[in-house]
CSV table of C-alpha atoms in Angstrom, one decimal:
chain,number,residue,atom,x,y,z
A,1,MET,CA,0.0,0.0,0.0
A,2,LYS,CA,1.4,3.4,-1.0
A,3,LEU,CA,1.8,5.9,1.8
A,4,ASP,CA,-0.7,8.7,1.5
A,5,SER,CA,1.0,12.1,1.1
A,6,ASN,CA,-1.6,13.7,3.3
A,7,ILE,CA,-0.8,11.3,6.1
A,8,THR,CA,3.0,12.0,5.7
A,9,SER,CA,2.3,15.8,5.9
A,10,GLU,CA,0.1,15.4,8.9
A,11,LEU,CA,2.7,13.2,10.6
A,12,LYS,CA,5.4,15.8,9.9
A,13,ALA,CA,3.2,18.6,11.3
A,14,LYS,CA,2.4,16.6,14.4
A,15,TYR,CA,6.0,16.0,15.3
A,16,GLU,CA,7.2,19.5,14.3
A,17,SER,CA,4.6,20.9,16.7
A,18,ILE,CA,6.5,19.2,19.6
A,19,ASP,CA,10.0,19.9,18.1
A,20,GLN,CA,10.5,16.3,17.0
A,21,ASP,CA,12.1,14.9,13.8
A,22,LEU,CA,9.6,12.7,11.9
A,23,GLU,CA,12.4,10.6,10.4
A,24,VAL,CA,13.7,9.7,13.8
A,25,HIS,CA,10.3,8.4,14.8
A,26,LEU,CA,9.9,6.6,11.5
A,27,GLU,CA,13.2,4.9,12.1
A,28,GLY,CA,12.1,3.9,15.6
A,29,LEU,CA,9.0,2.4,14.0
A,30,LEU,CA,11.2,0.4,11.6
A,31,HIS,CA,13.0,-1.2,14.6
A,32,SER,CA,9.9,-1.8,16.8
A,33,LYS,CA,8.1,-5.1,17.2
A,34,PRO,CA,4.5,-5.6,16.1
A,35,ILE,CA,2.0,-5.3,18.9
A,36,ASN,CA,0.4,-8.5,20.2
A,37,TYR,CA,-2.9,-9.0,22.1
A,38,TRP,CA,-1.2,-10.3,25.2
A,39,ASP,CA,1.2,-7.4,25.3
A,40,TYR,CA,-1.5,-4.8,24.7
A,41,ILE,CA,-3.8,-6.2,27.3
A,42,GLN,CA,-1.0,-7.1,29.6
A,43,THR,CA,-2.5,-10.6,30.1
A,44,ASP,CA,0.5,-12.1,32.0
A,45,VAL,CA,0.4,-9.2,34.4
A,46,LEU,CA,-3.3,-9.5,35.0
A,47,LEU,CA,-3.1,-13.2,35.5
A,48,ASN,CA,-0.4,-12.8,38.2
A,49,LEU,CA,-2.1,-10.2,40.3
A,50,GLN,CA,-3.9,-12.7,42.5
A,51,LYS,CA,-2.2,-13.4,45.8
A,52,PRO,CA,-4.4,-15.6,48.0
A,53,ARG,CA,-3.6,-15.6,51.7
A,54,THR,CA,-5.0,-19.1,52.2
A,55,ASP,CA,-5.2,-22.4,50.4
A,56,PHE,CA,-9.0,-22.3,50.0
A,57,PRO,CA,-9.7,-22.4,46.2
A,58,ASP,CA,-12.7,-20.1,46.5
A,59,GLU,CA,-10.5,-17.3,47.7
A,60,MET,CA,-9.3,-16.9,44.1
A,61,VAL,CA,-12.9,-16.3,43.1
A,62,PHE,CA,-13.2,-13.6,45.8
A,63,ILE,CA,-10.0,-11.9,44.8
A,64,MET,CA,-10.7,-11.9,41.0
A,65,TYR,CA,-14.3,-10.7,41.5
A,66,HIS,CA,-13.1,-7.7,43.4
A,67,GLN,CA,-10.4,-6.9,40.9
A,68,ILE,CA,-12.9,-7.0,38.1
A,69,SER,CA,-15.1,-4.6,40.1
A,70,GLU,CA,-12.2,-2.2,40.5
A,71,LEU,CA,-11.7,-2.2,36.7
A,72,LEU,CA,-15.3,-1.4,36.2
A,73,PHE,CA,-15.1,1.4,38.7
A,74,LYS,CA,-12.2,2.8,36.6
A,75,MET,CA,-14.4,2.6,33.5
A,76,ILE,CA,-17.1,4.5,35.3
A,77,LEU,CA,-14.7,7.2,36.5
A,78,THR,CA,-13.5,7.6,32.9
A,79,GLU,CA,-17.0,8.2,31.7
A,80,ILE,CA,-17.9,10.7,34.5
A,81,LYS,CA,-14.7,12.6,33.8
A,82,GLN,CA,-15.8,13.2,30.3
A,83,VAL,CA,-19.0,14.8,31.6
A,84,ALA,CA,-17.0,16.9,34.1
A,85,GLU,CA,-14.7,18.3,31.4
A,86,ASN,CA,-17.2,19.0,28.6
A,87,ASN,CA,-20.4,20.9,28.2
A,88,PHE,CA,-22.6,18.2,26.8
A,89,GLY,CA,-26.1,18.7,25.5
A,90,VAL,CA,-29.1,16.6,26.5
A,91,ALA,CA,-28.4,13.6,24.2
A,92,GLU,CA,-24.7,13.3,25.0
A,93,PHE,CA,-25.2,13.9,28.7
A,94,ALA,CA,-27.9,11.2,28.8
A,95,GLU,CA,-25.7,8.8,26.8
A,96,LYS,CA,-22.9,9.1,29.3
A,97,ILE,CA,-25.2,8.6,32.2
A,98,MET,CA,-26.6,5.4,30.7
A,99,ARG,CA,-23.1,4.1,29.9
A,100,VAL,CA,-22.3,4.4,33.6
A,101,SER,CA,-25.6,2.8,34.5
A,102,ARG,CA,-24.8,-0.2,32.3
A,103,TYR,CA,-21.5,-0.7,34.1
A,104,PHE,CA,-23.4,-0.7,37.4
A,105,ASP,CA,-25.9,-3.1,35.8
A,106,VAL,CA,-23.0,-5.5,35.2
A,107,LEU,CA,-21.8,-5.0,38.8
A,108,THR,CA,-25.3,-5.7,40.1
A,109,SER,CA,-25.9,-8.8,38.1
A,110,SER,CA,-22.4,-10.1,38.8
A,111,PHE,CA,-23.1,-10.5,42.5
A,112,SER,CA,-24.6,-13.9,41.6
A,113,ILE,CA,-21.0,-15.0,41.0
A,114,MET,CA,-20.2,-14.1,44.6
A,115,LYS,CA,-23.5,-15.3,46.1
A,116,ASP,CA,-23.7,-18.6,44.3
A,117,GLY,CA,-20.1,-19.1,43.3
A,118,MET,CA,-18.4,-19.7,46.6
A,119,SER,CA,-18.7,-22.3,49.4
A,120,ILE,CA,-20.2,-20.7,52.5
A,121,GLU,CA,-17.9,-22.9,54.6
A,122,GLN,CA,-14.8,-21.9,52.6
A,123,TYR,CA,-15.7,-18.2,52.7
A,124,ASN,CA,-16.2,-18.1,56.4
A,125,GLN,CA,-12.8,-19.7,56.9
A,126,PHE,CA,-10.7,-17.7,54.5
A,127,ARG,CA,-12.4,-14.4,55.4
A,128,THR,CA,-10.7,-14.5,58.8
A,129,ALA,CA,-7.4,-14.2,57.1
A,130,LEU,CA,-8.5,-11.0,55.4
A,131,THR,CA,-9.2,-9.1,58.7
A,132,PRO,CA,-9.1,-6.1,59.0
A,133,ALA,CA,-9.5,-5.3,55.3
A,134,SER,CA,-13.0,-4.3,54.2
A,135,GLY,CA,-14.8,-3.7,51.0
A,136,PHE,CA,-15.7,-0.2,52.2
A,137,GLN,CA,-12.0,0.6,51.6
A,138,SER,CA,-12.6,0.7,47.8
A,139,ALA,CA,-11.1,4.2,47.1
A,140,GLN,CA,-12.4,4.2,43.5
A,141,TYR,CA,-16.0,3.7,44.6
A,142,ARG,CA,-15.7,6.6,47.0
A,143,MET,CA,-14.4,8.6,44.1
A,144,VAL,CA,-17.5,7.6,42.0
A,145,GLU,CA,-19.6,9.0,44.8
A,146,PHE,CA,-17.7,12.3,45.0
A,147,ALA,CA,-17.9,12.6,41.2
A,148,SER,CA,-21.6,11.9,41.1
A,149,THR,CA,-23.1,14.3,43.6
A,150,GLU,CA,-22.6,17.2,46.0
A,151,LEU,CA,-21.0,16.4,49.4
A,152,ILE,CA,-24.2,17.2,51.3
A,153,ASN,CA,-25.8,14.1,49.7
A,154,LEU,CA,-23.1,11.9,51.1
A,155,ILE,CA,-23.3,13.1,54.7
A,156,ASP,CA,-24.6,10.6,57.2
A,157,LYS,CA,-28.3,10.9,57.4
A,158,ARG,CA,-28.2,11.5,61.1
A,159,PHE,CA,-26.3,14.8,60.5
A,160,ARG,CA,-27.5,15.8,57.1
A,161,ASP,CA,-30.1,18.3,58.2
A,162,LYS,CA,-27.6,19.9,60.7
A,163,VAL,CA,-24.9,20.9,58.2
A,164,SER,CA,-24.8,23.6,55.5
A,165,LYS,CA,-25.4,22.5,52.0
A,166,ASP,CA,-22.3,24.4,51.0
A,167,ILE,CA,-20.1,22.3,53.4
A,168,CYS,CA,-16.5,22.0,52.1
A,169,CYS,CA,-14.7,18.7,51.8
A,170,ASN,CA,-12.4,19.1,54.8
A,171,ASN,CA,-15.3,19.7,57.1
A,172,ALA,CA,-17.6,17.1,55.5
A,173,PHE,CA,-15.1,14.2,55.7
A,174,GLU,CA,-15.7,13.3,59.3
A,175,GLN,CA,-19.5,13.1,58.7
A,176,LEU,CA,-19.6,11.2,55.4
A,177,TYR,CA,-22.0,8.2,55.6
A,178,TRP,CA,-19.4,5.5,55.2
A,179,GLN,CA,-17.6,6.7,58.4
A,180,ALA,CA,-20.4,4.7,60.1
A,181,ALA,CA,-18.7,1.6,58.9
A,182,GLY,CA,-15.7,2.3,61.1
A,183,LYS,CA,-16.5,4.9,63.8
A,184,ASP,CA,-18.2,4.8,67.2
A,185,TYR,CA,-20.0,8.2,67.1
A,186,LYS,CA,-20.6,8.1,70.8
A,187,THR,CA,-16.8,8.0,71.6
A,188,GLY,CA,-15.4,9.2,68.2
A,189,LYS,CA,-13.1,6.2,68.2
A,190,LYS,CA,-12.2,4.9,64.8
A,191,THR,CA,-11.4,1.3,63.9
A,192,TYR,CA,-8.0,0.4,62.5
A,193,THR,CA,-9.8,-0.3,59.2
A,194,LEU,CA,-11.0,3.2,58.9
A,195,SER,CA,-7.8,4.8,60.2
A,196,ALA,CA,-5.7,2.9,57.7
A,197,PHE,CA,-8.0,3.9,54.9
A,198,GLU,CA,-7.9,7.5,55.8
A,199,GLU,CA,-4.1,7.5,56.2
A,200,ARG,CA,-3.8,6.1,52.7
A,201,TYR,CA,-6.5,8.1,50.8
A,202,LYS,CA,-7.8,11.1,52.8
A,203,GLU,CA,-5.6,13.7,51.2
A,204,GLU,CA,-6.3,12.3,47.8
A,205,PHE,CA,-10.0,12.2,48.5
A,206,ILE,CA,-10.0,15.9,49.5
A,207,ARG,CA,-8.1,16.9,46.4
A,208,PHE,CA,-10.5,14.8,44.2
A,209,SER,CA,-13.7,16.1,45.9
A,210,LYS,CA,-12.5,19.7,45.5
A,211,TYR,CA,-11.9,19.2,41.8
A,212,TYR,CA,-15.4,17.7,41.4
A,213,GLU,CA,-17.1,20.3,43.7
A,214,ASP,CA,-18.7,22.0,40.8
A,215,LYS,CA,-18.1,19.4,38.2
A,216,ASN,CA,-19.9,16.4,39.6
A,217,LEU,CA,-22.8,14.9,37.7
A,218,TRP,CA,-25.4,16.6,39.8
A,219,SER,CA,-23.8,20.1,39.6
A,220,LYS,CA,-23.3,19.7,35.8
A,221,TYR,CA,-27.0,18.8,35.5
A,222,LYS,CA,-28.1,21.7,37.5
A,223,ALA,CA,-26.0,24.1,35.4
A,224,LEU,CA,-27.9,23.1,32.2
A,225,PRO,CA,-30.6,25.4,30.8
A,226,LYS,CA,-34.0,24.8,32.4
A,227,LYS,CA,-35.4,23.3,29.2
A,228,ASP,CA,-32.6,20.7,29.1
A,229,ARG,CA,-33.1,19.9,32.8
A,230,ALA,CA,-36.7,19.1,32.2
A,231,HIS,CA,-36.0,16.8,29.2
A,232,LYS,CA,-37.6,13.4,29.8
A,233,LEU,CA,-34.7,11.5,28.3
A,234,LEU,CA,-32.1,13.0,30.6
A,235,VAL,CA,-34.3,12.9,33.7
A,236,LYS,CA,-35.1,9.3,33.1
A,237,ALA,CA,-31.3,8.5,32.7
A,238,MET,CA,-30.4,10.4,35.9
A,239,ARG,CA,-33.1,8.6,37.9
A,240,HIS,CA,-32.1,5.3,36.5
A,241,TYR,CA,-28.5,5.8,37.5
A,242,ASP,CA,-29.4,7.0,41.0
A,243,PHE,CA,-31.6,4.0,41.7
A,244,THR,CA,-29.3,1.5,40.1
A,245,VAL,CA,-26.3,2.6,42.2
A,246,ASN,CA,-27.9,3.5,45.5
A,247,VAL,CA,-30.6,0.8,45.6
A,248,LYS,CA,-30.2,-2.1,43.1
A,249,TRP,CA,-26.4,-2.4,43.3
A,250,VAL,CA,-26.3,-1.8,47.1
A,251,MET,CA,-29.1,-4.4,47.7
A,252,ALA,CA,-27.3,-7.0,45.5
A,253,HIS,CA,-24.2,-6.4,47.7
A,254,TYR,CA,-26.2,-6.5,50.9
A,255,ASN,CA,-28.0,-9.7,49.9
A,256,THR,CA,-24.7,-11.4,49.1
A,257,ALA,CA,-23.2,-10.3,52.4
A,258,ASN,CA,-26.3,-11.5,54.2
A,259,HIS,CA,-26.0,-14.9,52.4
A,260,TYR,CA,-22.6,-15.5,54.0
A,261,LEU,CA,-22.7,-13.6,57.2
A,262,ASN,CA,-26.2,-14.4,58.5
A,263,ILE,CA,-25.4,-17.8,60.0
A,264,GLY,CA,-28.0,-19.6,62.1
A,265,GLY,CA,-30.1,-16.5,62.4
A,266,LYS,CA,-27.1,-14.5,63.8
A,267,THR,CA,-25.4,-11.7,61.9
A,268,ALA,CA,-21.6,-12.0,61.9
A,269,GLU,CA,-19.3,-9.0,61.8
A,270,ALA,CA,-17.8,-7.9,58.6
A,271,THR,CA,-14.0,-8.3,58.2
A,272,GLY,CA,-13.4,-4.7,59.1
A,273,GLY,CA,-15.7,-5.0,62.2
A,274,SER,CA,-18.3,-2.7,60.7
A,275,GLU,CA,-22.1,-2.6,61.4
A,276,TRP,CA,-22.5,-3.6,57.8
A,277,VAL,CA,-26.3,-3.9,57.9
A,278,LYS,CA,-26.9,-0.2,58.9
A,279,TYR,CA,-24.0,0.9,56.7
A,280,MET,CA,-25.1,-0.9,53.6
A,281,HIS,CA,-28.9,-1.0,53.6
A,282,PRO,CA,-30.3,2.0,51.6
A,283,LYS,CA,-33.3,2.5,53.9
A,284,TYR,CA,-30.9,3.6,56.7
A,285,GLN,CA,-28.7,6.0,55.0
A,286,LYS,CA,-31.0,7.0,52.1
A,287,ARG,CA,-28.0,7.8,49.8
A,288,ILE,CA,-29.5,9.7,46.9
A,289,PHE,CA,-27.3,11.4,44.3
A,290,PHE,CA,-30.0,13.6,42.7
A,291,PRO,CA,-32.6,14.3,45.4
A,292,ASP,CA,-34.5,17.0,43.5
A,293,LEU,CA,-35.5,14.4,40.8
A,294,TRP,CA,-37.4,12.3,43.3
A,295,THR,CA,-40.7,13.1,45.1
A,296,THR,CA,-41.0,13.4,48.8
A,297,GLN,CA,-42.9,10.1,48.9
A,298,GLU,CA,-40.2,8.3,46.8
A,299,ILE,CA,-37.5,9.6,49.1
A,300,GLN,CA,-39.4,8.5,52.3
A,301,ALA,CA,-39.8,5.0,50.7
A,302,TRP,CA,-36.2,4.8,49.5
A,303,GLY,CA,-34.7,1.4,50.0
A,304,THR,CA,-38.0,-0.1,51.4
A,305,ASN,CA,-40.2,-2.8,49.9
A,306,ILE,CA,-37.4,-4.3,47.8
């Protein structure tokens, strides 16, 4: 195939714009090897990322499932970032929201792998080797929340009515709903699980939430013209995303945890020692990303009758 002169010109212009010599880069291409699927996807790296702490075979299922979930969270953050950095119209905005919802649909349906794909006996043995790690330590999921809504909507329901809607991230951090998974609010004492999580990610979370303070999905939606905010396609997409993340996905997670931790009518502690029932069940925290898109009755019934 003959090299198109337009392509050559465009390549030359591209490299000249960064003070580079096109011929040098073409020579490098001459010596480089062709790309292979396994190199591009980094298959060998992926397949060697699993480091079980026990000899129970089902621990591999547990590890890989969570690794896949983290990859999906990264895909979600990639989509949300596009909304944050662009001024999309109704169609594009709705399309991005539905893309994110589909990722969460996958996450929701995939819990059957966890619920029905591991031995209860094996799980309740290898899980003790995972203490004090906890699923609530997923930093990427916390970032999904920060990028989806305003901080006031992530405040623990017990304190939400007592704080300013303009609360900044530094002040909000101690009252975020997921602190309930690792803090005794009567004494203020934090578990090791929460303390370690904050030590590793708190500064990053604060920077991230500041960046998304006026770029989160809810803020970007509210900045649209009134006519666009009322568009049925977009409202439907926003409501679908909100319900999918904060009810359907959470309940799939909750039911899976209940399957393994409710033994003989007694509820076991999570690996991080959290009160996972009240932390996870949507009827307690009423986590809602886009509250103005729901009626008072819908909010009151959030997470019930499901």
